[in-house]
Amino acid sequence: MLTLRTTALAAALAAAAFMTACGSDDDTYGAIAFSYNTTRAAIVTGGWTQSEANEEARDRCNAGDCTVVLQFRECGALSAGTLPSGRLIIGVAEGRSTLEAQTAANSACTTNGGVSCRDVPGLPPQCN
């Protein structure tokens, strides 16, 4: 009987460790929406479906022209900078962590010709 309890406990601990290692990002979806007219943006995590996350991001962005600019399963980030002409430019990216996502978004913004690309105040990267 002790062996059965030990085996059951070991199985439960292994399952808990597996769930912790995998996280919930395989089960949920995220999205970032952005409005070029108003420069409003929103990031959403934890959607049960990608469509749900997209719709919620557009709703939270709260502008008529909000468009989903990134769909993600792990972590997502938005970066903004300016072109030499002074026009706004953005970059978006997914990563395994908030730091990785933000670094990649900053790089995407710079690659697109942006200057002084950085995170958007009040809109930190987020993970599912």
PDB file of C-alpha atoms in Angstrom, residues 30-36 38-45 49-72 123:
ATOM      1  CA  GLY A  30      -2.781  36.974 -26.980  1.00  0.00           C
ATOM      2  CA  ALA A  31      -3.069  39.907 -29.359  1.00  0.00           C
ATOM      3  CA  ILE A  32      -1.890  43.482 -29.774  1.00  0.00           C
ATOM      4  CA  ALA A  33      -4.093  46.015 -31.572  1.00  0.00           C
ATOM      5  CA  PHE A  34      -2.963  49.450 -32.753  1.00  0.00           C
ATOM      6  CA  SER A  35      -4.583  52.536 -34.285  1.00  0.00           C
ATOM      7  CA  TYR A  36      -2.384  54.603 -36.600  1.00  0.00           C
ATOM      8  CA  THR A  38      -5.064  57.850 -32.770  1.00  0.00           C
ATOM      9  CA  THR A  39      -1.893  55.931 -31.752  1.00  0.00           C
ATOM     10  CA  ARG A  40      -4.005  54.023 -29.224  1.00  0.00           C
ATOM     11  CA  ALA A  41      -2.890  50.486 -28.517  1.00  0.00           C
ATOM     12  CA  ALA A  42      -3.951  47.531 -26.418  1.00  0.00           C
ATOM     13  CA  ILE A  43      -2.470  44.203 -25.478  1.00  0.00           C
ATOM     14  CA  VAL A  44      -4.585  41.244 -24.389  1.00  0.00           C
ATOM     15  CA  THR A  45      -3.570  37.898 -22.962  1.00  0.00           C
ATOM     16  CA  THR A  49      -9.274  31.445 -28.826  1.00  0.00           C
ATOM     17  CA  GLN A  50      -7.237  33.675 -31.120  1.00  0.00           C
ATOM     18  CA  SER A  51     -10.444  35.284 -32.385  1.00  0.00           C
ATOM     19  CA  GLU A  52     -11.457  36.140 -28.815  1.00  0.00           C
ATOM     20  CA  ALA A  53      -8.058  37.694 -28.070  1.00  0.00           C
ATOM     21  CA  ASN A  54      -8.144  39.677 -31.329  1.00  0.00           C
ATOM     22  CA  GLU A  55     -11.629  41.020 -30.670  1.00  0.00           C
ATOM     23  CA  GLU A  56     -10.794  41.994 -27.084  1.00  0.00           C
ATOM     24  CA  ALA A  57      -7.589  43.769 -28.209  1.00  0.00           C
ATOM     25  CA  ARG A  58      -9.511  45.781 -30.828  1.00  0.00           C
ATOM     26  CA  ASP A  59     -12.197  46.647 -28.256  1.00  0.00           C
ATOM     27  CA  ARG A  60      -9.659  47.790 -25.664  1.00  0.00           C
ATOM     28  CA  CYS A  61      -7.754  49.788 -28.272  1.00  0.00           C
ATOM     29  CA  ASN A  62     -10.978  51.782 -28.564  1.00  0.00           C
ATOM     30  CA  ALA A  63     -10.577  53.426 -31.956  1.00  0.00           C
ATOM     31  CA  GLY A  64     -12.411  52.766 -35.207  1.00  0.00           C
ATOM     32  CA  ASP A  65      -9.273  51.799 -37.097  1.00  0.00           C
ATOM     33  CA  CYS A  66      -7.704  49.507 -34.476  1.00  0.00           C
ATOM     34  CA  THR A  67      -6.047  46.619 -36.240  1.00  0.00           C
ATOM     35  CA  VAL A  68      -4.473  43.521 -34.756  1.00  0.00           C
ATOM     36  CA  VAL A  69      -0.753  43.893 -35.424  1.00  0.00           C
ATOM     37  CA  LEU A  70       0.413  40.808 -33.519  1.00  0.00           C
ATOM     38  CA  GLN A  71      -1.080  37.492 -32.473  1.00  0.00           C
ATOM     39  CA  PHE A  72       0.959  35.524 -29.951  1.00  0.00           C
ATOM     40  CA  LEU A 123       1.700  49.234 -22.359  1.00  0.00           C
TER      41      LEU A 123
END
